[in-house]
mmCIF file of C-alpha atoms (C1' of nucleotides) in Angstrom:
data_model
loop_
_atom_site.group_PDB
_atom_site.id
_atom_site.type_symbol
_atom_site.label_atom_id
_atom_site.label_comp_id
_atom_site.label_asym_id
_atom_site.label_seq_id
_atom_site.Cartn_x
_atom_site.Cartn_y
_atom_site.Cartn_z
ATOM 1 C CA MET A 302 31.863 93.777 -11.062
ATOM 2 C CA ASN A 303 29.083 93.367 -13.496
ATOM 3 C CA GLU A 304 31.194 95.012 -16.167
ATOM 4 C CA SER A 305 33.846 92.351 -15.827
ATOM 5 C CA THR A 306 31.514 89.507 -16.760
ATOM 6 C CA SER A 307 29.235 91.347 -19.189
ATOM 7 C CA PRO A 308 30.555 93.748 -21.828
ATOM 8 C CA ALA A 309 27.393 95.910 -21.771
ATOM 9 C CA PRO A 310 26.845 98.196 -18.780
ATOM 10 C CA ALA A 311 23.756 97.547 -16.694
ATOM 11 C CA ARG A 312 20.726 99.452 -17.901
ATOM 12 C CA ARG A 313 17.684 100.537 -16.005
ATOM 13 C CA SER A 314 15.570 98.703 -18.578
ATOM 14 C CA ASP A 315 17.352 95.362 -18.371
ATOM 15 C CA ALA A 316 14.379 93.689 -16.697
ATOM 16 C CA THR A 317 12.081 94.859 -19.480
ATOM 17 C CA ARG A 318 14.521 93.665 -22.137
ATOM 18 C CA ARG A 319 14.745 90.260 -20.532
ATOM 19 C CA ALA A 320 10.956 89.983 -20.357
ATOM 20 C CA ILE A 321 10.737 90.824 -24.062
ATOM 21 C CA LEU A 322 13.334 88.231 -25.036
ATOM 22 C CA GLU A 323 11.683 85.562 -22.920
ATOM 23 C CA ALA A 324 8.285 86.233 -24.454
ATOM 24 C CA ALA A 325 9.817 86.361 -27.929
ATOM 25 C CA ARG A 326 11.446 82.949 -27.487
ATOM 26 C CA GLU A 327 8.145 81.488 -26.343
ATOM 27 C CA ARG A 328 6.140 82.920 -29.232
ATOM 28 C CA PHE A 329 8.772 82.076 -31.883
ATOM 29 C CA ALA A 330 8.978 78.536 -30.515
ATOM 30 C CA ALA A 331 5.217 78.075 -30.547
ATOM 31 C CA ASP A 332 4.228 79.933 -33.730
ATOM 32 C CA GLY A 333 7.255 80.353 -35.996
ATOM 33 C CA TYR A 334 8.531 83.612 -37.399
ATOM 34 C CA GLU A 335 5.568 84.953 -39.368
ATOM 35 C CA ARG A 336 2.807 84.254 -36.854
ATOM 36 C CA ALA A 337 4.808 85.356 -33.814
ATOM 37 C CA THR A 338 3.747 89.002 -34.085
ATOM 38 C CA ILE A 339 5.418 91.826 -32.247
ATOM 39 C CA ARG A 340 2.001 92.646 -30.818
ATOM 40 C CA ALA A 341 1.602 89.156 -29.354
ATOM 41 C CA ILE A 342 5.138 89.165 -27.967
ATOM 42 C CA ALA A 343 4.643 92.556 -26.363
ATOM 43 C CA HIS A 344 1.293 91.495 -24.935
ATOM 44 C CA GLN A 345 2.837 88.419 -23.350
ATOM 45 C CA ALA A 346 5.684 90.501 -21.927
ATOM 46 C CA LYS A 347 3.075 92.953 -20.610
ATOM 47 C CA ILE A 348 4.664 95.955 -22.275
ATOM 48 C CA ASP A 349 3.797 98.187 -25.203
ATOM 49 C CA PRO A 350 4.595 96.956 -28.739
ATOM 50 C CA SER A 351 6.511 100.148 -29.489
ATOM 51 C CA MET A 352 8.983 99.232 -26.757
ATOM 52 C CA VAL A 353 10.037 96.201 -28.756
ATOM 53 C CA MET A 354 10.810 98.393 -31.737
ATOM 54 C CA ARG A 355 12.657 100.872 -29.562
ATOM 55 C CA TYR A 356 14.882 98.229 -28.017
ATOM 56 C CA TYR A 357 15.522 95.931 -30.958
ATOM 57 C CA GLY A 358 14.947 98.105 -34.033
ATOM 58 C CA ASN A 359 12.834 95.696 -36.016
ATOM 59 C CA LYS A 360 11.514 92.164 -35.986
ATOM 60 C CA GLU A 361 14.705 90.681 -37.429
ATOM 61 C CA GLY A 362 16.768 92.308 -34.699
ATOM 62 C CA LEU A 363 14.444 90.947 -32.051
ATOM 63 C CA PHE A 364 14.710 87.443 -33.472
ATOM 64 C CA ALA A 365 18.485 87.630 -33.641
ATOM 65 C CA ALA A 366 18.668 88.711 -30.005
ATOM 66 C CA ALA A 367 16.151 86.102 -28.868
ATOM 67 C CA VAL A 368 17.875 83.065 -30.378
ATOM 68 C CA ALA A 369 21.488 83.837 -29.544
ATOM 69 C CA ILE A 370 22.653 80.648 -27.868
ATOM 70 C CA ASP A 371 25.773 78.839 -26.828
ATOM 71 C CA LEU A 372 25.269 75.076 -26.835
ATOM 72 C CA LYS A 373 28.112 74.770 -24.307
ATOM 73 C CA LEU A 374 29.207 71.501 -25.841
ATOM 74 C CA PRO A 375 31.781 69.744 -23.670
ATOM 75 C CA ASP A 376 35.378 70.102 -24.753
ATOM 76 C CA ALA A 377 36.338 67.266 -27.061
ATOM 77 C CA ALA A 378 39.453 66.535 -25.030
ATOM 78 C CA SER A 379 37.438 66.008 -21.866
ATOM 79 C CA LEU A 380 35.092 63.433 -23.401
ATOM 80 C CA PRO A 381 35.637 59.874 -22.168
ATOM 81 C CA ARG A 382 36.859 57.911 -25.167
ATOM 82 C CA GLY A 383 34.097 55.724 -26.577
ATOM 83 C CA GLU A 384 31.428 57.663 -24.688
ATOM 84 C CA GLU A 385 31.288 60.697 -26.992
ATOM 85 C CA GLY A 386 27.955 59.586 -28.481
ATOM 86 C CA ARG A 387 26.227 59.101 -25.153
ATOM 87 C CA THR A 388 27.572 62.390 -23.831
ATOM 88 C CA LEU A 389 26.380 64.280 -26.883
ATOM 89 C CA VAL A 390 22.884 62.762 -26.846
ATOM 90 C CA THR A 391 22.277 63.390 -23.150
ATOM 91 C CA HIS A 392 23.648 66.922 -23.471
ATOM 92 C CA PHE A 393 21.317 67.711 -26.386
ATOM 93 C CA LEU A 394 18.286 66.162 -24.722
ATOM 94 C CA ASP A 395 18.947 68.215 -21.635
ATOM 95 C CA GLN A 396 19.146 71.442 -23.636
ATOM 96 C CA TRP A 397 15.989 70.688 -25.596
ATOM 97 C CA GLU A 398 13.937 69.815 -22.558
ATOM 98 C CA ARG A 399 14.839 72.962 -20.639
ATOM 99 C CA ASN A 400 15.471 75.572 -23.307
ATOM 100 C CA GLU A 401 12.874 76.751 -25.810
ATOM 101 C CA VAL A 402 15.480 78.605 -27.867
ATOM 102 C CA LEU A 403 16.231 75.441 -29.798
ATOM 103 C CA THR A 404 12.594 74.769 -30.611
ATOM 104 C CA ALA A 405 12.234 78.385 -31.751
ATOM 105 C CA LEU A 406 15.292 78.036 -33.953
ATOM 106 C CA LEU A 407 14.044 74.814 -35.499
ATOM 107 C CA ARG A 408 10.568 76.192 -36.191
ATOM 108 C CA VAL A 409 11.842 79.455 -37.628
ATOM 109 C CA GLY A 410 14.704 77.847 -39.527
ATOM 110 C CA ALA A 411 12.224 75.817 -41.532
ATOM 111 C CA THR A 412 10.563 78.839 -43.111
ATOM 112 C CA ASN A 413 12.909 81.773 -42.662
ATOM 113 C CA ASP A 414 16.286 82.307 -44.267
ATOM 114 C CA ALA A 415 17.757 84.144 -41.301
ATOM 115 C CA GLY A 416 16.705 81.260 -39.038
ATOM 116 C CA ALA A 417 18.240 78.653 -41.304
ATOM 117 C CA GLU A 418 21.440 80.672 -41.512
ATOM 118 C CA ARG A 419 21.575 80.804 -37.714
ATOM 119 C CA MET A 420 21.214 77.030 -37.587
ATOM 120 C CA ARG A 421 24.026 76.609 -40.087
ATOM 121 C CA GLY A 422 26.174 78.893 -37.964
ATOM 122 C CA ILE A 423 25.571 76.851 -34.811
ATOM 123 C CA PHE A 424 26.375 73.691 -36.737
ATOM 124 C CA SER A 425 29.677 74.922 -38.146
ATOM 125 C CA ASP A 426 30.801 76.910 -35.090
ATOM 126 C CA GLN A 427 29.855 74.490 -32.318
ATOM 127 C CA LEU A 428 29.254 70.939 -33.551
ATOM 128 C CA LEU A 429 31.755 70.770 -36.397
ATOM 129 C CA PRO A 430 34.840 71.629 -34.273
ATOM 130 C CA LEU A 431 33.930 68.884 -31.834
ATOM 131 C CA ALA A 432 33.605 66.384 -34.691
ATOM 132 C CA ARG A 433 36.987 67.449 -36.027
ATOM 133 C CA ARG A 434 38.645 66.452 -32.772
ATOM 134 C CA VAL A 435 36.696 63.246 -32.167
ATOM 135 C CA CYS A 436 36.441 61.515 -35.522
ATOM 136 C CA PRO A 437 39.422 59.554 -36.798
ATOM 137 C CA ASP A 438 39.919 61.317 -40.149
ATOM 138 C CA PRO A 439 39.436 65.121 -39.871
ATOM 139 C CA GLU A 440 38.670 65.252 -43.584
ATOM 140 C CA GLN A 441 35.509 63.269 -42.912
ATOM 141 C CA ALA A 442 34.462 65.483 -40.010
ATOM 142 C CA PRO A 443 31.902 67.592 -41.942
ATOM 143 C CA ALA A 444 30.045 64.574 -43.302
ATOM 144 C CA ARG A 445 30.065 62.839 -39.920
ATOM 145 C CA ALA A 446 28.881 65.978 -38.148
ATOM 146 C CA ALA A 447 26.082 66.282 -40.714
ATOM 147 C CA LEU A 448 24.948 62.731 -39.967
ATOM 148 C CA VAL A 449 25.003 63.395 -36.226
ATOM 149 C CA SER A 450 23.016 66.602 -36.597
ATOM 150 C CA ALA A 451 20.520 64.852 -38.862
ATOM 151 C CA GLN A 452 19.903 62.231 -36.180
ATOM 152 C CA LEU A 453 19.666 64.703 -33.299
ATOM 153 C CA LEU A 454 17.604 67.339 -35.121
ATOM 154 C CA GLY A 455 15.350 64.637 -36.545
ATOM 155 C CA LEU A 456 14.507 63.458 -33.062
ATOM 156 C CA ALA A 457 13.843 67.040 -31.961
ATOM 157 C CA LEU A 458 11.677 67.608 -35.028
ATOM 158 C CA THR A 459 9.451 64.580 -34.474
ATOM 159 C CA ARG A 460 9.328 65.030 -30.693
ATOM 160 C CA TYR A 461 9.065 68.782 -30.092
ATOM 161 C CA VAL A 462 7.771 70.243 -33.369
ATOM 162 C CA LEU A 463 5.710 67.690 -35.295
ATOM 163 C CA ARG A 464 4.812 65.851 -32.081
ATOM 164 C CA PHE A 465 4.509 62.330 -33.400
ATOM 165 C CA PRO A 466 2.839 60.632 -30.418
ATOM 166 C CA PRO A 467 5.328 57.746 -30.090
ATOM 167 C CA ALA A 468 8.227 60.218 -30.274
ATOM 168 C CA VAL A 469 6.654 62.365 -27.575
ATOM 169 C CA HIS A 470 6.107 59.370 -25.288
ATOM 170 C CA LEU A 471 9.677 58.074 -25.481
ATOM 171 C CA HIS A 472 11.504 58.420 -22.164
ATOM 172 C CA PRO A 473 14.797 60.326 -22.257
ATOM 173 C CA GLU A 474 16.679 57.237 -21.052
ATOM 174 C CA GLU A 475 15.182 55.203 -23.868
ATOM 175 C CA ILE A 476 16.123 57.833 -26.434
ATOM 176 C CA THR A 477 19.697 57.807 -25.146
ATOM 177 C CA ALA A 478 19.848 54.014 -25.238
ATOM 178 C CA TRP A 479 18.826 53.983 -28.900
ATOM 179 C CA LEU A 480 20.609 57.083 -30.210
ATOM 180 C CA ALA A 481 23.937 57.051 -28.348
ATOM 181 C CA PRO A 482 25.307 54.034 -30.274
ATOM 182 C CA THR A 483 24.134 55.568 -33.553
ATOM 183 C CA VAL A 484 25.851 58.897 -32.876
ATOM 184 C CA GLN A 485 28.972 57.120 -31.651
ATOM 185 C CA HIS A 486 28.940 55.091 -34.863
ATOM 186 C CA TYR A 487 28.590 58.179 -37.069
ATOM 187 C CA LEU A 488 31.487 59.860 -35.255
ATOM 188 C CA THR A 489 34.033 57.089 -35.041
ATOM 189 C CA ALA A 490 33.115 54.018 -37.132
ATOM 190 C CA PRO A 491 35.072 53.302 -40.299
ATOM 191 C CA HIS A 492 33.511 54.723 -43.433
ATOM 192 C CA PRO A 493 31.036 52.075 -44.627
ATOM 193 C CA GLY A 494 31.620 52.765 -48.333
ATOM 194 C CA PRO A 495 31.043 53.031 -51.135
ATOM 195 C CA MET B 995 -12.033 54.584 -69.321
ATOM 196 C CA ASN B 996 -10.847 57.506 -67.352
ATOM 197 C CA GLU B 997 -13.806 57.118 -65.025
ATOM 198 C CA SER B 998 -12.672 53.625 -64.072
ATOM 199 C CA THR B 999 -9.313 54.775 -62.737
ATOM 200 C CA SER B 1000 -10.309 58.193 -61.390
ATOM 201 C CA PRO B 1001 -13.489 58.779 -59.400
ATOM 202 C CA ALA B 1002 -13.904 62.357 -60.588
ATOM 203 C CA PRO B 1003 -15.083 62.967 -64.148
ATOM 204 C CA ALA B 1004 -12.745 64.836 -66.437
ATOM 205 C CA ARG B 1005 -13.253 68.607 -66.324
ATOM 206 C CA ARG B 1006 -12.475 71.206 -68.903
ATOM 207 C CA SER B 1007 -10.377 73.009 -66.320
ATOM 208 C CA ASP B 1008 -8.205 70.076 -65.292
ATOM 209 C CA ALA B 1009 -5.114 71.582 -66.879
ATOM 210 C CA THR B 1010 -5.608 74.808 -64.945
ATOM 211 C CA ARG B 1011 -6.148 72.904 -61.720
ATOM 212 C CA ARG B 1012 -2.954 70.934 -62.238
ATOM 213 C CA ALA B 1013 -1.017 74.109 -62.934
ATOM 214 C CA ILE B 1014 -2.326 75.621 -59.721
ATOM 215 C CA LEU B 1015 -1.378 72.582 -57.625
ATOM 216 C CA GLU B 1016 2.079 72.411 -59.167
ATOM 217 C CA ALA B 1017 2.720 76.085 -58.446
ATOM 218 C CA ALA B 1018 1.288 75.717 -54.940
ATOM 219 C CA ARG B 1019 3.640 72.822 -54.137
ATOM 220 C CA GLU B 1020 6.604 74.835 -55.362
ATOM 221 C CA ARG B 1021 5.703 77.936 -53.337
ATOM 222 C CA PHE B 1022 4.803 76.007 -50.165
ATOM 223 C CA ALA B 1023 8.063 74.045 -50.445
ATOM 224 C CA ALA B 1024 10.134 77.194 -50.910
ATOM 225 C CA ASP B 1025 8.377 79.642 -48.575
ATOM 226 C CA GLY B 1026 6.238 77.755 -46.044
ATOM 227 C CA TYR B 1027 2.560 78.307 -45.428
ATOM 228 C CA GLU B 1028 2.376 81.964 -44.441
ATOM 229 C CA ARG B 1029 4.684 83.429 -47.076
ATOM 230 C CA ALA B 1030 3.351 81.308 -49.918
ATOM 231 C CA THR B 1031 0.587 83.755 -50.838
ATOM 232 C CA ILE B 1032 -2.324 82.901 -53.088
ATOM 233 C CA ARG B 1033 -1.297 85.830 -55.227
ATOM 234 C CA ALA B 1034 2.222 84.446 -55.723
ATOM 235 C CA ILE B 1035 0.937 80.945 -56.462
ATOM 236 C CA ALA B 1036 -1.543 82.283 -59.026
ATOM 237 C CA HIS B 1037 1.133 84.431 -60.617
ATOM 238 C CA GLN B 1038 3.452 81.449 -60.999
ATOM 239 C CA ALA B 1039 0.612 79.376 -62.465
ATOM 240 C CA LYS B 1040 -0.147 82.271 -64.837
ATOM 241 C CA ILE B 1041 -3.782 82.496 -63.836
ATOM 242 C CA ASP B 1042 -5.906 84.900 -61.837
ATOM 243 C CA PRO B 1043 -5.818 84.700 -58.013
ATOM 244 C CA SER B 1044 -9.592 84.459 -57.889
ATOM 245 C CA MET B 1045 -9.417 81.175 -59.805
ATOM 246 C CA VAL B 1046 -7.563 79.606 -56.883
ATOM 247 C CA MET B 1047 -10.377 80.580 -54.544
ATOM 248 C CA ARG B 1048 -13.010 79.351 -56.973
ATOM 249 C CA TYR B 1049 -11.376 75.938 -57.347
ATOM 250 C CA TYR B 1050 -10.157 75.292 -53.816
ATOM 251 C CA GLY B 1051 -12.397 77.453 -51.626
ATOM 252 C CA ASN B 1052 -9.696 78.900 -49.405
ATOM 253 C CA LYS B 1053 -6.011 78.662 -48.657
ATOM 254 C CA GLU B 1054 -6.390 75.660 -46.373
ATOM 255 C CA GLY B 1055 -8.249 73.743 -49.072
ATOM 256 C CA LEU B 1056 -5.534 74.560 -51.565
ATOM 257 C CA PHE B 1057 -2.840 73.329 -49.198
ATOM 258 C CA ALA B 1058 -4.719 70.114 -48.468
ATOM 259 C CA ALA B 1059 -5.093 69.411 -52.184
ATOM 260 C CA ALA B 1060 -1.480 70.299 -52.950
ATOM 261 C CA VAL B 1061 0.139 68.008 -50.380
ATOM 262 C CA ALA B 1062 -2.030 64.906 -50.775
ATOM 263 C CA ILE B 1063 0.537 62.156 -51.231
ATOM 264 C CA ASP B 1064 0.895 58.411 -51.168
ATOM 265 C CA LEU B 1065 4.426 57.392 -50.178
ATOM 266 C CA LYS B 1066 3.839 54.095 -52.000
ATOM 267 C CA LEU B 1067 5.937 52.268 -49.439
ATOM 268 C CA PRO B 1068 6.686 48.719 -50.543
ATOM 269 C CA ASP B 1069 4.557 46.000 -48.998
ATOM 270 C CA ALA B 1070 6.181 44.672 -45.854
ATOM 271 C CA ALA B 1071 5.750 41.094 -47.035
ATOM 272 C CA SER B 1072 7.693 41.770 -50.244
ATOM 273 C CA LEU B 1073 10.728 43.212 -48.464
ATOM 274 C CA PRO B 1074 13.808 40.992 -48.580
ATOM 275 C CA ARG B 1075 14.457 39.959 -44.964
ATOM 276 C CA GLY B 1076 17.364 41.916 -43.505
ATOM 277 C CA GLU B 1077 17.218 44.483 -46.297
ATOM 278 C CA GLU B 1078 14.221 46.442 -44.995
ATOM 279 C CA GLY B 1079 16.429 49.320 -43.845
ATOM 280 C CA ARG B 1080 18.235 49.725 -47.145
ATOM 281 C CA THR B 1081 14.977 49.484 -49.099
ATOM 282 C CA LEU B 1082 13.322 52.138 -46.944
ATOM 283 C CA VAL B 1083 16.249 54.570 -47.161
ATOM 284 C CA THR B 1084 16.606 54.332 -50.938
ATOM 285 C CA HIS B 1085 12.847 54.629 -51.355
ATOM 286 C CA PHE B 1086 12.716 57.787 -49.233
ATOM 287 C CA LEU B 1087 15.728 59.367 -50.900
ATOM 288 C CA ASP B 1088 14.147 58.733 -54.281
ATOM 289 C CA GLN B 1089 10.896 60.395 -53.249
ATOM 290 C CA TRP B 1090 12.635 63.406 -51.719
ATOM 291 C CA GLU B 1091 14.862 64.010 -54.715
ATOM 292 C CA ARG B 1092 12.028 63.967 -57.230
ATOM 293 C CA ASN B 1093 8.997 65.201 -55.318
ATOM 294 C CA GLU B 1094 8.719 68.622 -53.738
ATOM 295 C CA VAL B 1095 5.555 67.631 -51.866
ATOM 296 C CA LEU B 1096 7.627 66.260 -49.025
ATOM 297 C CA THR B 1097 9.714 69.399 -48.708
ATOM 298 C CA ALA B 1098 6.521 71.460 -48.679
ATOM 299 C CA LEU B 1099 5.055 69.246 -45.980
ATOM 300 C CA LEU B 1100 8.176 69.488 -43.842
ATOM 301 C CA ARG B 1101 8.402 73.276 -44.167
ATOM 302 C CA VAL B 1102 4.718 73.834 -43.482
ATOM 303 C CA GLY B 1103 4.523 71.202 -40.755
ATOM 304 C CA ALA B 1104 7.084 73.136 -38.740
ATOM 305 C CA THR B 1105 4.899 76.237 -38.348
ATOM 306 C CA ASN B 1106 1.340 75.228 -39.179
ATOM 307 C CA ASP B 1107 -0.922 72.906 -37.231
ATOM 308 C CA ALA B 1108 -2.675 71.546 -40.306
ATOM 309 C CA GLY B 1109 0.703 70.716 -41.819
ATOM 310 C CA ALA B 1110 1.905 68.951 -38.688
ATOM 311 C CA GLU B 1111 -1.347 67.002 -38.511
ATOM 312 C CA ARG B 1112 -0.853 65.904 -42.094
ATOM 313 C CA MET B 1113 2.636 64.676 -41.244
ATOM 314 C CA ARG B 1114 1.291 62.734 -38.277
ATOM 315 C CA GLY B 1115 -1.309 61.160 -40.564
ATOM 316 C CA ILE B 1116 1.306 60.033 -43.069
ATOM 317 C CA PHE B 1117 3.384 58.618 -40.230
ATOM 318 C CA SER B 1118 0.563 56.590 -38.692
ATOM 319 C CA ASP B 1119 -1.149 55.559 -41.938
ATOM 320 C CA GLN B 1120 1.865 54.686 -44.024
ATOM 321 C CA LEU B 1121 5.035 54.132 -41.975
ATOM 322 C CA LEU B 1122 3.564 52.655 -38.808
ATOM 323 C CA PRO B 1123 1.775 49.711 -40.531
ATOM 324 C CA LEU B 1124 5.024 48.740 -42.203
ATOM 325 C CA ALA B 1125 6.847 48.821 -38.883
ATOM 326 C CA ARG B 1126 4.149 46.659 -37.338
ATOM 327 C CA ARG B 1127 4.866 43.896 -39.845
ATOM 328 C CA VAL B 1128 8.646 44.178 -39.867
ATOM 329 C CA CYS B 1129 9.667 44.631 -36.250
ATOM 330 C CA PRO B 1130 9.830 41.605 -33.964
ATOM 331 C CA ASP B 1131 7.485 42.792 -31.207
ATOM 332 C CA PRO B 1132 4.421 44.642 -32.609
ATOM 333 C CA GLU B 1133 4.008 46.386 -29.278
ATOM 334 C CA GLN B 1134 7.303 48.193 -29.904
ATOM 335 C CA ALA B 1135 6.322 49.173 -33.463
ATOM 336 C CA PRO B 1136 5.303 52.794 -32.656
ATOM 337 C CA ALA B 1137 8.557 53.604 -30.864
ATOM 338 C CA ARG B 1138 10.641 51.947 -33.566
ATOM 339 C CA ALA B 1139 8.737 53.731 -36.325
ATOM 340 C CA ALA B 1140 9.291 57.018 -34.480
ATOM 341 C CA LEU B 1141 13.048 56.389 -34.377
ATOM 342 C CA VAL B 1142 13.086 55.561 -38.089
ATOM 343 C CA SER B 1143 11.110 58.681 -38.988
ATOM 344 C CA ALA B 1144 13.376 60.794 -36.788
ATOM 345 C CA GLN B 1145 16.425 59.563 -38.695
ATOM 346 C CA LEU B 1146 14.856 59.941 -42.145
ATOM 347 C CA LEU B 1147 13.173 63.297 -41.521
ATOM 348 C CA GLY B 1148 16.315 64.597 -39.817
ATOM 349 C CA LEU B 1149 18.321 63.892 -42.923
ATOM 350 C CA ALA B 1150 15.672 65.599 -45.065
ATOM 351 C CA LEU B 1151 15.644 68.565 -42.709
ATOM 352 C CA THR B 1152 19.391 69.151 -42.777
ATOM 353 C CA ARG B 1153 19.712 68.392 -46.497
ATOM 354 C CA TYR B 1154 16.658 69.960 -48.138
ATOM 355 C CA VAL B 1155 15.382 72.563 -45.671
ATOM 356 C CA LEU B 1156 18.229 73.888 -43.507
ATOM 357 C CA ARG B 1157 20.782 73.043 -46.210
ATOM 358 C CA PHE B 1158 23.781 72.281 -44.030
ATOM 359 C CA PRO B 1159 26.545 72.267 -46.670
ATOM 360 C CA PRO B 1160 28.000 68.835 -45.730
ATOM 361 C CA ALA B 1161 24.476 67.340 -45.756
ATOM 362 C CA VAL B 1162 23.794 68.815 -49.178
ATOM 363 C CA HIS B 1163 27.046 67.473 -50.591
ATOM 364 C CA LEU B 1164 26.549 63.897 -49.436
ATOM 365 C CA HIS B 1165 26.011 61.501 -52.334
ATOM 366 C CA PRO B 1166 22.847 59.397 -52.225
ATOM 367 C CA GLU B 1167 24.887 56.203 -52.174
ATOM 368 C CA GLU B 1168 26.856 57.478 -49.208
ATOM 369 C CA ILE B 1169 23.684 58.401 -47.348
ATOM 370 C CA THR B 1170 22.314 54.921 -47.934
ATOM 371 C CA ALA B 1171 25.541 53.307 -46.771
ATOM 372 C CA TRP B 1172 25.404 55.201 -43.483
ATOM 373 C CA LEU B 1173 21.651 55.244 -42.811
ATOM 374 C CA ALA B 1174 20.504 51.798 -43.967
ATOM 375 C CA PRO B 1175 22.178 49.942 -41.073
ATOM 376 C CA THR B 1176 20.801 52.489 -38.600
ATOM 377 C CA VAL B 1177 17.237 52.113 -39.873
ATOM 378 C CA GLN B 1178 17.594 48.342 -39.983
ATOM 379 C CA HIS B 1179 18.817 48.454 -36.392
ATOM 380 C CA TYR B 1180 15.897 50.597 -35.230
ATOM 381 C CA LEU B 1181 13.427 48.240 -36.890
ATOM 382 C CA THR B 1182 14.745 44.832 -35.891
ATOM 383 C CA ALA B 1183 17.477 45.012 -33.232
ATOM 384 C CA PRO B 1184 16.660 43.901 -29.695
ATOM 385 C CA HIS B 1185 15.592 46.699 -27.383
ATOM 386 C CA PRO B 1186 18.844 48.149 -25.961
ATOM 387 C CA GLY B 1187 17.302 48.925 -22.572
ATOM 388 C CA PRO B 1188 16.846 50.345 -20.047
ATOM 389 C "C1'" DG C 521 10.844 105.911 -20.828
ATOM 390 C "C1'" DT C 522 6.039 105.021 -22.117
ATOM 391 C "C1'" DC C 523 2.061 105.288 -24.748
ATOM 392 C "C1'" DT C 524 -1.467 106.908 -28.577
ATOM 393 C "C1'" DA C 525 -2.414 107.462 -33.176
ATOM 394 C "C1'" DT C 526 -1.660 106.323 -37.553
ATOM 395 C "C1'" DA C 527 0.853 105.702 -41.943
ATOM 396 C "C1'" DA C 528 1.851 102.283 -45.498
ATOM 397 C "C1'" DT C 529 1.513 97.582 -46.948
ATOM 398 C "C1'" DT C 530 -0.161 93.271 -47.698
ATOM 399 C "C1'" DC C 531 -3.161 89.510 -47.301
ATOM 400 C "C1'" DG C 532 -7.379 86.435 -47.812
ATOM 401 C "C1'" DA C 533 -11.766 86.613 -49.478
ATOM 402 C "C1'" DT C 534 -16.069 88.439 -51.946
ATOM 403 C "C1'" DA C 535 -19.146 90.652 -55.432
ATOM 404 C "C1'" DG C 536 -20.310 91.131 -59.805
ATOM 405 C "C1'" DA C 537 -19.524 92.374 -64.877
ATOM 406 C "C1'" DC C 538 -18.619 90.007 -69.143
ATOM 407 C "C1'" DG D 747 -14.996 80.198 -66.837
ATOM 408 C "C1'" DT D 748 -12.328 84.418 -66.375
ATOM 409 C "C1'" DC D 749 -11.206 88.805 -64.750
ATOM 410 C "C1'" DT D 750 -11.583 93.680 -62.341
ATOM 411 C "C1'" DA D 751 -12.364 96.025 -58.341
ATOM 412 C "C1'" DT D 752 -12.487 96.192 -53.748
ATOM 413 C "C1'" DC D 753 -13.560 95.144 -48.812
ATOM 414 C "C1'" DG D 754 -12.068 94.276 -44.118
ATOM 415 C "C1'" DA D 755 -8.558 92.768 -41.305
ATOM 416 C "C1'" DA D 756 -3.956 92.357 -39.846
ATOM 417 C "C1'" DT D 757 0.795 93.486 -39.963
ATOM 418 C "C1'" DT D 758 5.366 96.238 -39.359
ATOM 419 C "C1'" DA D 759 6.999 100.507 -38.502
ATOM 420 C "C1'" DT D 760 7.047 105.620 -37.570
ATOM 421 C "C1'" DA D 761 5.887 110.264 -35.517
ATOM 422 C "C1'" DG D 762 5.114 112.677 -31.759
ATOM 423 C "C1'" DA D 763 2.617 113.931 -27.295
ATOM 424 C "C1'" DC D 764 3.261 113.385 -22.362
#
DNA sequence: GTCTATAATTCGATAGAC
DNA sequence: GTCTATCGAATTATAGAC
């Protein structure tokens, strides 16, 4: 049964592996790539540092395994017309508030090439296809998706990473009220020129 | 004459100091705080690593000196009414394109507490006062300034740090055409509720 | 599977000659 | 002011005992 939903067979060490990944996400999210040491991750997971190397080869492999994520963006066809912006904003806020993977990716992506490349992959594999189906002219989809990601990642940056006090104190409903029209505008409004 | 414009007297080593700061900005902007080593900065400045320590005490002192910046935001009173958003966006784009200090600050701020604190200081000392004078209700100024900084820093993040290809390829005029109305809206539009 | 010991680098910082 | 030499600490990663 397990093999039908997960390609890898169950291992006796799965619990340990999960503990490592959870600790890794927390340290990468809090400290970035360089300062999140394998020692600190292992200590937090309450295992020996050599176990991390055994399971994930090296630090890069551990990072890659820790930040694998599927944004689970709603299918473009199922979005209520005119409400794509609001849906996207609430979906992103929900993911950010509950999942530290995104904070880890943002922190690491700022100073590590592999992290930035992962962010670019998520953008082109998950956000761009949605923009292609929502925005009026598919040729403009990349630029519109870039504007949407700039707005959403900018909020995450000021709120979860740089922690500007007013950005931290904003209520999720208030963020949605402000950002949903902006995202909707970037996705579907006529090109403003020039 | 020089003493009237600059508080510090001219030193024989001013050229060396400038070379160090210029190299430091370039390395911090490209590599972040941890990977921008004093050795690499000294090598790029073509001086001895021990000179950096002699002039700036330690790595933190060097960083603080390298990223001191005045955004030189236009006076709120001199902004043409209704054009505050466009003026802000073009001003920011101009600074980002020509000055690597901001890229260094963004990269370092993502993984280093001192860098994030510096970003918060720039926000509250330079952007917040402008918002207080432009937005209709001064009590809402912090939240509005946070939204503006989220939009502007998000564009910088995707364009200069994460380098999303569509964000990199956007022309400055196109960025202004899209972002100026958004920023203007965040600064002066009525609160959308709830 | 788990842990100890350690190799091999690399870094920030210091001491001191010239 | 400038440079050589080096210290002490921290890191990733490996080898091998149990």
